[in-house]
Amino acid sequence: MTPKPHDATTRVDVALGGERAYPVLLTDELPGEPVAAELARAVPRARRVLVVTDDHVAPLYADAVVAAIAATGREATALTLPHGEETKALGTIGEVVDAALARGILRGDALVALGGGVVGDITGFAAAILHRGVAFVQAPTTLLAQVDSSVGGKTGVNHATGKNLIGAFWQPRAVVASSRVLGTLPAREVRCGLAEALKHAFLEGEEAVRWCRDRVAALTTLEGDATRALVARCVRYKAAVVAADERDHGVRATLNLGHTFGHAFELLLGYGALTHGEAVALGLVLAARLSERLGVAAPGLEELVVDTLRAFGLPHDPDAADLPALPALIDAARGDKKAEGDGVAFILLHAPGRPEVKQLDFARIAALLGG
Ligand code: NAD
Ligand code: GLY
């Protein structure tokens, strides 16, 4: 049975060319029917579907998604992983692949990622390697996954020595983001998503930063119109960057603003101590500070970043006594994906809307930030 098309409030296309283009659909419905309908449209030949989720999301939404897919005549089952960043490890990929093969998933079948960025990154990577690539659909349930990680096809897992060191580019066939599921997100996870959204705003430009700052109360309480507009805005921005540089050889690197030190904070504190967004927030402050000290940004950029993060209740003091000190951060950053030899491709900001990727030696970064 082909389900009737659902009403998306917004559709953004990720224009990768030809059959590889895919839609990001924002809907106010719960994910069940929209995901089932989109799966039927995007992967019509799939007979079996494995819905990968985590143990926070499963009791809330997985049964409805599995039932809606089954109602389209497909065999659907769920695999529930433990929640949290620790799950984003190579061993979990083996578990997902084992489950998919045990349930008879063949090359023409599909996976669905129902969860936050952790589930999305894991499921996408498992889909990339299973049968040398099966289709998958992203059904992001966190604000972070809706504004960022579900779009663009970066998939993968962490290694003990660093974040996202193992992975693949593997684009979803569709992304279906339900605003309704954000209602069950803990407040801290909402702020985590807002940190990535603010990163986008600083990349997009002054107007975007102002737009966010004018809506602090509405965005932190997930007021409907403001949140819908924020997700749409971030998805449009990211879709354009990904369309321009899918494989991260140029402009896409700028999406890593705040991530060199963000990943270092996560690694040093242990995954889970800070959310990914909180770590990125601290990384944004250090990126702004470094930009000022190099003289590429006018004085005041760091203050603007700090002020904005503070307004959203996000960490904004990378010098706090309970955080790792600069030498440890620099050491950790040496393991970053963007590190090369004694340096790193660092994302600087001349001003909101004017990022630059610059190769910098760690010694220079240490000297500039140490003073
Ligand atoms: P997450 O997936 O760990 O989700 C955060 C928490 O919220 C988890 O405990 C989860 O169980 C819970 N949760 C999810 N949806 C819920 C809901 N609707 N209601 C209640 N609880 C819910 O974390 P995240 O912040 O979504 O994602 C972070 C990950 O995303 C990191 O691993 C990061 O590296 C990755 N990431 C990837 C990309 C990319 O381009 N692939 C971009 C940014 C971040
Ligand atoms: N989150 C960085 C990227 O998608 O390139």
Short mmCIF file of C-alpha atoms and ligand atoms in Angstrom, two decimals:
data_model
loop_
_atom_site.label_atom_id
_atom_site.label_comp_id
_atom_site.label_asym_id
_atom_site.label_seq_id
_atom_site.Cartn_x
_atom_site.Cartn_y
_atom_site.Cartn_z
CA MET A 1 0.00 0.00 0.00
CA THR A 2 1.32 3.45 -0.85
CA PRO A 3 0.57 5.87 1.97
CA LYS A 4 -0.80 9.25 1.03
CA PRO A 5 1.78 12.05 0.93
CA HIS A 6 1.97 13.93 4.20
CA ASP A 7 1.94 17.69 4.64
CA ALA A 8 5.41 19.03 5.17
CA THR A 9 5.47 22.57 6.54
CA THR A 10 8.76 23.17 4.73
CA ARG A 11 10.78 21.33 2.13
CA VAL A 12 14.43 22.03 1.45
CA ASP A 13 16.24 20.12 -1.28
CA VAL A 14 19.85 19.09 -0.90
CA ALA A 15 20.90 19.53 -4.53
CA LEU A 16 23.61 16.94 -5.10
CA GLY A 17 22.73 16.42 -8.72
CA GLY A 18 20.60 13.81 -10.44
CA GLU A 19 19.29 10.96 -8.37
CA ARG A 20 21.44 11.88 -5.41
CA ALA A 21 19.39 14.96 -4.58
CA TYR A 22 17.17 14.46 -1.55
CA PRO A 23 14.55 16.37 0.38
CA VAL A 24 14.62 17.57 3.96
CA LEU A 25 11.01 17.68 5.09
CA LEU A 26 9.99 19.58 8.20
CA THR A 27 6.65 18.50 9.58
CA ASP A 28 4.50 19.21 12.63
CA GLU A 29 3.21 15.64 12.66
CA LEU A 30 4.70 12.87 14.79
CA PRO A 31 7.31 10.97 12.78
CA GLY A 32 5.41 7.68 12.09
CA GLU A 33 3.38 8.41 8.99
CA PRO A 34 5.64 11.05 7.44
CA VAL A 35 8.65 8.74 7.75
CA ALA A 36 6.73 5.78 6.33
CA ALA A 37 5.42 7.85 3.43
CA GLU A 38 8.81 9.30 2.59
CA LEU A 39 10.49 5.91 2.83
CA ALA A 40 7.89 4.47 0.42
CA ARG A 41 8.55 7.31 -1.99
CA ALA A 42 12.34 7.41 -1.70
CA VAL A 43 13.09 3.67 -1.44
CA PRO A 44 10.04 2.08 -3.07
CA ARG A 45 11.63 -1.34 -3.54
CA ALA A 46 12.59 -1.81 0.11
CA ARG A 47 10.78 -4.83 1.53
CA ARG A 48 12.44 -4.86 4.93
CA VAL A 49 13.33 -1.90 7.09
CA LEU A 50 15.43 -1.72 10.25
CA VAL A 51 14.67 1.30 12.44
CA VAL A 52 17.73 2.11 14.56
CA THR A 53 17.03 4.14 17.67
CA ASP A 54 18.19 4.58 21.26
CA ASP A 55 16.69 3.70 24.63
CA HIS A 56 15.42 7.24 25.31
CA VAL A 57 13.72 7.61 21.95
CA ALA A 58 12.43 4.04 21.53
CA PRO A 59 9.71 4.15 24.23
CA LEU A 60 8.47 7.49 22.92
CA TYR A 61 8.38 7.09 19.16
CA ALA A 62 9.74 3.80 17.79
CA ASP A 63 6.55 1.68 17.93
CA ALA A 64 4.62 4.26 15.91
CA VAL A 65 7.36 4.47 13.28
CA VAL A 66 7.64 0.68 12.99
CA ALA A 67 3.83 0.34 12.79
CA ALA A 68 3.49 3.05 10.15
CA ILE A 69 6.19 1.43 8.00
CA ALA A 70 4.58 -1.99 8.46
CA ALA A 71 1.26 -0.48 7.35
CA THR A 72 2.87 0.23 3.97
CA GLY A 73 3.40 -3.51 3.48
CA ARG A 74 7.03 -3.64 4.54
CA GLU A 75 8.54 -5.79 7.27
CA ALA A 76 9.78 -3.36 9.90
CA THR A 77 11.63 -3.95 13.16
CA ALA A 78 13.53 -1.74 15.59
CA LEU A 79 17.00 -2.02 17.07
CA THR A 80 17.43 -0.06 20.30
CA LEU A 81 20.94 1.04 21.24
CA PRO A 82 22.02 2.52 24.57
CA HIS A 83 21.78 6.31 24.41
CA GLY A 84 24.82 8.58 24.53
CA GLU A 85 28.09 9.42 22.86
CA GLU A 86 29.82 6.30 24.26
CA THR A 87 27.65 4.25 21.91
CA LYS A 88 29.18 6.03 18.92
CA ALA A 89 31.97 3.46 18.66
CA LEU A 90 33.11 0.92 16.09
CA GLY A 91 31.74 -2.00 18.11
CA THR A 92 28.23 -0.62 17.75
CA ILE A 93 28.53 -0.67 13.97
CA GLY A 94 29.12 -4.43 14.22
CA GLU A 95 25.96 -4.74 16.31
CA VAL A 96 23.86 -2.80 13.80
CA VAL A 97 25.23 -4.81 10.88
CA ASP A 98 24.66 -8.10 12.77
CA ALA A 99 21.07 -7.11 13.54
CA ALA A 100 20.40 -6.00 9.96
CA LEU A 101 21.74 -9.25 8.50
CA ALA A 102 19.96 -11.39 11.10
CA ARG A 103 16.71 -9.68 10.11
CA GLY A 104 17.27 -10.33 6.44
CA ILE A 105 18.05 -6.81 5.28
CA LEU A 106 19.17 -7.10 1.64
CA ARG A 107 20.82 -4.61 -0.65
CA GLY A 108 17.54 -3.08 -1.81
CA ASP A 109 16.22 -2.63 1.73
CA ALA A 110 16.63 0.32 4.05
CA LEU A 111 17.60 1.56 7.48
CA VAL A 112 15.94 4.42 9.34
CA ALA A 113 17.83 6.52 11.89
CA LEU A 114 15.30 7.55 14.54
CA GLY A 115 17.15 9.60 17.12
CA GLY A 116 19.71 12.32 17.68
CA GLY A 117 23.08 12.83 16.06
CA VAL A 118 24.54 9.74 17.70
CA VAL A 119 21.93 7.42 16.19
CA GLY A 120 22.11 9.28 12.86
CA ASP A 121 25.90 9.05 12.59
CA ILE A 122 25.92 5.35 13.56
CA THR A 123 23.03 4.33 11.31
CA GLY A 124 24.40 6.24 8.34
CA PHE A 125 27.81 4.58 8.69
CA ALA A 126 26.27 1.12 9.08
CA ALA A 127 24.14 1.82 5.97
CA ALA A 128 27.27 2.91 4.07
CA ILE A 129 29.07 -0.39 4.63
CA LEU A 130 26.23 -2.92 4.75
CA HIS A 131 26.12 -4.71 1.36
CA ARG A 132 28.51 -1.92 0.23
CA GLY A 133 25.73 0.60 0.75
CA VAL A 134 22.02 0.41 1.52
CA ALA A 135 19.54 3.27 1.55
CA PHE A 136 18.75 5.09 4.76
CA VAL A 137 16.37 7.77 5.90
CA GLN A 138 17.12 10.22 8.69
CA ALA A 139 14.36 10.91 11.22
CA PRO A 140 16.18 13.30 13.56
CA THR A 141 14.66 13.72 17.02
CA THR A 142 17.00 16.26 18.62
CA LEU A 143 17.29 19.92 17.75
CA LEU A 144 20.98 19.39 17.02
CA ALA A 145 20.25 16.59 14.57
CA GLN A 146 17.51 18.65 12.89
CA VAL A 147 19.60 21.80 12.44
CA ASP A 148 22.81 20.03 11.51
CA SER A 149 23.79 16.39 11.71
CA SER A 150 20.94 14.72 9.76
CA VAL A 151 21.79 16.75 6.65
CA GLY A 152 24.91 16.32 4.57
CA GLY A 153 25.86 12.67 4.74
CA LYS A 154 28.76 12.74 7.19
CA THR A 155 28.47 9.47 9.06
CA GLY A 156 30.79 7.69 11.44
CA VAL A 157 31.95 6.89 14.92
CA ASN A 158 34.54 8.02 17.43
CA HIS A 159 37.89 6.41 18.26
CA ALA A 160 39.54 6.46 21.68
CA THR A 161 41.97 9.03 20.30
CA GLY A 162 39.44 11.41 18.80
CA LYS A 163 35.97 12.29 17.57
CA ASN A 164 34.56 11.05 14.26
CA LEU A 165 37.86 9.51 13.17
CA ILE A 166 36.16 6.57 11.44
CA GLY A 167 33.41 7.11 8.93
CA ALA A 168 32.12 7.62 5.42
CA PHE A 169 30.21 10.09 3.32
CA TRP A 170 26.84 8.45 2.77
CA GLN A 171 23.86 10.59 2.01
CA PRO A 172 20.38 9.75 3.29
CA ARG A 173 17.59 9.33 0.73
CA ALA A 174 15.48 11.75 2.73
CA VAL A 175 15.37 13.57 6.05
CA VAL A 176 12.06 13.85 7.90
CA ALA A 177 12.20 16.16 10.91
CA SER A 178 9.19 16.37 13.19
CA SER A 179 8.85 19.48 15.35
CA ARG A 180 6.55 17.50 17.67
CA VAL A 181 9.31 15.25 18.99
CA LEU A 182 11.31 18.19 20.26
CA GLY A 183 8.71 18.58 23.03
CA THR A 184 10.22 15.65 24.95
CA LEU A 185 13.83 16.86 24.72
CA PRO A 186 15.48 17.74 28.02
CA ALA A 187 16.27 21.49 28.29
CA ARG A 188 20.00 20.81 28.20
CA GLU A 189 19.64 19.02 24.86
CA VAL A 190 17.64 21.95 23.50
CA ARG A 191 20.53 24.27 24.40
CA CYS A 192 22.93 21.80 22.81
CA GLY A 193 21.07 22.13 19.52
CA LEU A 194 20.95 25.89 19.88
CA ALA A 195 24.76 25.93 20.09
CA GLU A 196 25.07 24.34 16.63
CA ALA A 197 22.36 26.68 15.35
CA LEU A 198 24.34 29.67 16.69
CA LYS A 199 27.41 28.30 14.92
CA HIS A 200 25.40 28.43 11.70
CA ALA A 201 24.27 31.95 12.52
CA PHE A 202 27.86 33.15 13.01
CA LEU A 203 28.75 31.56 9.68
CA GLU A 204 25.72 33.03 7.93
CA GLY A 205 26.17 36.62 9.04
CA GLU A 206 25.19 39.51 11.28
CA GLU A 207 21.51 39.39 10.41
CA ALA A 208 21.32 35.72 11.37
CA VAL A 209 23.04 36.38 14.70
CA ARG A 210 20.67 39.28 15.39
CA TRP A 211 17.68 37.14 14.41
CA CYS A 212 18.68 34.55 17.02
CA ARG A 213 19.48 37.14 19.71
CA ASP A 214 16.07 38.75 19.20
CA ARG A 215 14.38 35.41 19.89
CA VAL A 216 16.25 34.03 22.91
CA ALA A 217 13.11 33.38 24.97
CA ALA A 218 11.16 31.87 22.07
CA LEU A 219 14.01 29.64 20.96
CA THR A 220 15.06 28.39 24.39
CA THR A 221 11.42 27.46 25.16
CA LEU A 222 10.98 25.90 21.71
CA GLU A 223 8.16 28.23 20.75
CA GLY A 224 6.69 26.74 17.57
CA ASP A 225 7.08 29.41 14.89
CA ALA A 226 10.53 30.50 16.01
CA THR A 227 11.81 26.93 16.23
CA ARG A 228 10.37 25.97 12.84
CA ALA A 229 11.99 29.06 11.32
CA LEU A 230 15.33 28.31 12.99
CA VAL A 231 15.41 24.70 11.78
CA ALA A 232 14.44 25.75 8.26
CA ARG A 233 17.06 28.47 8.23
CA CYS A 234 19.84 26.16 9.41
CA VAL A 235 18.85 23.39 6.99
CA ARG A 236 18.82 25.83 4.05
CA TYR A 237 22.25 27.12 5.03
CA LYS A 238 23.75 23.67 5.48
CA ALA A 239 22.11 22.27 2.33
CA ALA A 240 23.69 25.05 0.27
CA VAL A 241 27.15 24.42 1.74
CA VAL A 242 26.88 20.65 1.24
CA ALA A 243 25.66 21.11 -2.34
CA ALA A 244 28.70 23.30 -3.02
CA ASP A 245 31.25 20.97 -1.41
CA GLU A 246 29.86 17.57 -0.55
CA ARG A 247 33.22 15.92 0.17
CA ASP A 248 34.59 18.63 2.42
CA HIS A 249 37.44 19.84 0.21
CA GLY A 250 36.66 23.53 0.56
CA VAL A 251 33.83 25.63 1.97
CA ARG A 252 32.30 22.75 3.94
CA ALA A 253 35.25 22.88 6.33
CA THR A 254 33.84 26.15 7.65
CA LEU A 255 30.98 24.17 9.23
CA ASN A 256 33.61 23.03 11.70
CA LEU A 257 33.76 26.50 13.24
CA GLY A 258 34.34 25.94 16.96
CA HIS A 259 34.97 22.23 16.50
CA THR A 260 38.77 21.96 16.74
CA PHE A 261 38.71 22.93 20.41
CA GLY A 262 35.13 21.66 20.85
CA HIS A 263 36.26 18.13 20.03
CA ALA A 264 39.29 18.60 22.31
CA PHE A 265 37.03 19.50 25.26
CA GLU A 266 34.87 16.44 24.58
CA LEU A 267 37.86 14.12 24.36
CA LEU A 268 39.57 15.45 27.49
CA LEU A 269 36.51 15.59 29.69
CA GLY A 270 35.21 12.23 28.53
CA TYR A 271 32.26 11.90 26.18
CA GLY A 272 29.07 12.87 27.93
CA ALA A 273 30.51 15.33 30.49
CA LEU A 274 29.66 18.17 28.14
CA THR A 275 27.09 17.81 25.39
CA HIS A 276 28.49 18.18 21.88
CA GLY A 277 26.83 21.59 21.62
CA GLU A 278 28.29 22.79 24.92
CA ALA A 279 31.75 21.77 23.77
CA VAL A 280 31.22 23.58 20.45
CA ALA A 281 30.09 26.69 22.35
CA LEU A 282 33.42 26.79 24.21
CA GLY A 283 35.22 26.15 20.93
CA LEU A 284 33.42 29.09 19.33
CA VAL A 285 34.77 31.42 22.02
CA LEU A 286 38.33 30.21 21.43
CA ALA A 287 37.90 30.52 17.65
CA ALA A 288 36.75 34.12 18.08
CA ARG A 289 39.61 34.85 20.50
CA LEU A 290 42.18 33.41 18.13
CA SER A 291 40.67 35.38 15.23
CA GLU A 292 41.04 38.61 17.21
CA ARG A 293 44.57 37.83 18.37
CA LEU A 294 45.65 37.06 14.83
CA GLY A 295 44.24 40.41 13.83
CA VAL A 296 41.81 38.96 11.30
CA ALA A 297 38.79 39.98 13.39
CA ALA A 298 38.15 43.39 14.88
CA PRO A 299 38.15 43.61 18.69
CA GLY A 300 34.70 42.80 20.00
CA LEU A 301 34.05 39.54 18.17
CA GLU A 302 34.84 37.38 21.19
CA GLU A 303 32.61 39.58 23.33
CA LEU A 304 29.75 39.19 20.85
CA VAL A 305 30.16 35.41 20.84
CA VAL A 306 30.37 35.24 24.65
CA ASP A 307 27.38 37.51 25.06
CA THR A 308 25.28 35.48 22.64
CA LEU A 309 26.17 32.16 24.25
CA ARG A 310 25.48 33.59 27.72
CA ALA A 311 22.05 34.80 26.58
CA PHE A 312 21.20 31.24 25.49
CA GLY A 313 22.44 29.72 28.76
CA LEU A 314 25.40 28.05 27.07
CA PRO A 315 28.93 27.65 28.47
CA HIS A 316 30.97 30.67 27.43
CA ASP A 317 34.10 30.63 29.63
CA PRO A 318 36.77 28.30 28.22
CA ASP A 319 39.16 29.53 30.94
CA ALA A 320 36.98 28.19 33.78
CA ALA A 321 39.02 26.39 36.42
CA ASP A 322 37.15 23.10 35.96
CA LEU A 323 37.98 22.91 32.25
CA PRO A 324 41.20 21.58 30.72
CA ALA A 325 43.96 24.15 30.32
CA LEU A 326 45.36 25.31 26.98
CA PRO A 327 48.36 22.92 26.71
CA ALA A 328 46.08 19.91 27.17
CA LEU A 329 43.61 21.31 24.64
CA ILE A 330 46.36 21.82 22.09
CA ASP A 331 47.63 18.29 22.63
CA ALA A 332 44.14 16.89 22.15
CA ALA A 333 43.62 19.02 19.04
CA ARG A 334 46.68 17.36 17.45
CA GLY A 335 44.47 14.28 17.01
CA ASP A 336 41.74 16.29 15.26
CA LYS A 337 40.61 15.16 11.79
CA LYS A 338 41.69 18.53 10.44
CA ALA A 339 45.21 18.29 11.92
CA GLU A 340 48.14 17.95 9.52
CA GLY A 341 51.72 17.63 10.76
CA ASP A 342 52.36 20.32 13.34
CA GLY A 343 49.30 22.32 12.43
CA VAL A 344 45.62 22.30 11.78
CA ALA A 345 43.18 23.77 9.27
CA PHE A 346 41.58 26.14 11.75
CA ILE A 347 38.29 27.92 11.10
CA LEU A 348 38.70 31.61 11.86
CA LEU A 349 36.03 34.28 11.71
CA HIS A 350 36.77 37.74 10.34
CA ALA A 351 33.27 38.78 11.36
CA PRO A 352 29.86 37.08 11.39
CA GLY A 353 29.38 35.74 7.86
CA ARG A 354 33.08 35.83 6.97
CA PRO A 355 34.79 32.56 7.94
CA GLU A 356 38.23 31.58 6.72
CA VAL A 357 40.00 28.24 6.79
CA LYS A 358 43.64 28.86 7.70
CA GLN A 359 46.48 26.43 8.22
CA LEU A 360 48.00 27.31 11.60
CA ASP A 361 50.86 25.73 13.53
CA PHE A 362 49.93 24.50 16.98
CA ALA A 363 52.91 26.43 18.39
CA ARG A 364 51.47 29.66 16.98
CA ILE A 365 48.00 28.89 18.29
CA ALA A 366 49.49 28.17 21.72
CA ALA A 367 51.48 31.41 21.71
CA LEU A 368 48.51 33.51 20.63
CA LEU A 369 46.02 31.99 23.02
CA GLY A 370 48.49 31.66 25.87
CA GLY A 371 49.05 35.39 26.27
P1 NAD B 1 22.36 12.40 21.04
O1 NAD B 1 22.04 11.67 19.82
O2 NAD B 1 23.20 11.75 22.05
O3 NAD B 1 20.97 12.85 21.71
C1 NAD B 1 21.01 13.57 22.92
C2 NAD B 1 20.13 12.91 23.99
O4 NAD B 1 18.76 13.18 23.70
C3 NAD B 1 20.26 11.40 24.06
O5 NAD B 1 20.21 11.01 25.41
C4 NAD B 1 19.03 10.90 23.34
O6 NAD B 1 18.62 9.65 23.77
C5 NAD B 1 18.02 11.95 23.71
N1 NAD B 1 16.91 12.17 22.79
C6 NAD B 1 16.97 12.22 21.44
N2 NAD B 1 15.79 12.61 20.95
C7 NAD B 1 14.96 12.79 21.99
C8 NAD B 1 13.62 13.22 22.10
N3 NAD B 1 12.90 13.60 21.05
N4 NAD B 1 13.07 13.26 23.34
C9 NAD B 1 13.81 12.93 24.43
N5 NAD B 1 15.09 12.58 24.38
C10 NAD B 1 15.66 12.50 23.17
O7 NAD B 1 23.07 13.80 20.73
P2 NAD B 1 22.87 14.94 19.62
O8 NAD B 1 23.19 16.19 20.33
O9 NAD B 1 21.60 14.80 18.92
O10 NAD B 1 24.02 14.60 18.58
C11 NAD B 1 25.38 14.71 18.93
C12 NAD B 1 26.19 13.90 17.95
O11 NAD B 1 26.00 14.43 16.63
C13 NAD B 1 27.68 13.95 18.22
O12 NAD B 1 28.18 12.65 18.14
C14 NAD B 1 28.24 14.79 17.08
O13 NAD B 1 29.55 14.42 16.75
C15 NAD B 1 27.27 14.46 15.99
N6 NAD B 1 27.21 15.47 14.92
C16 NAD B 1 27.29 15.01 13.64
C17 NAD B 1 27.23 15.90 12.59
C18 NAD B 1 27.25 15.38 11.19
O14 NAD B 1 27.33 16.19 10.25
N7 NAD B 1 27.16 14.09 10.96
C19 NAD B 1 27.07 17.28 12.83
C20 NAD B 1 26.97 17.71 14.15
C21 NAD B 1 27.04 16.78 15.19
N1 GLY B 2 29.01 19.19 10.77
C1 GLY B 2 30.03 19.42 9.80
C2 GLY B 2 29.67 18.96 8.43
O1 GLY B 2 28.63 18.43 8.21
O2 GLY B 2 30.45 19.13 7.53
#
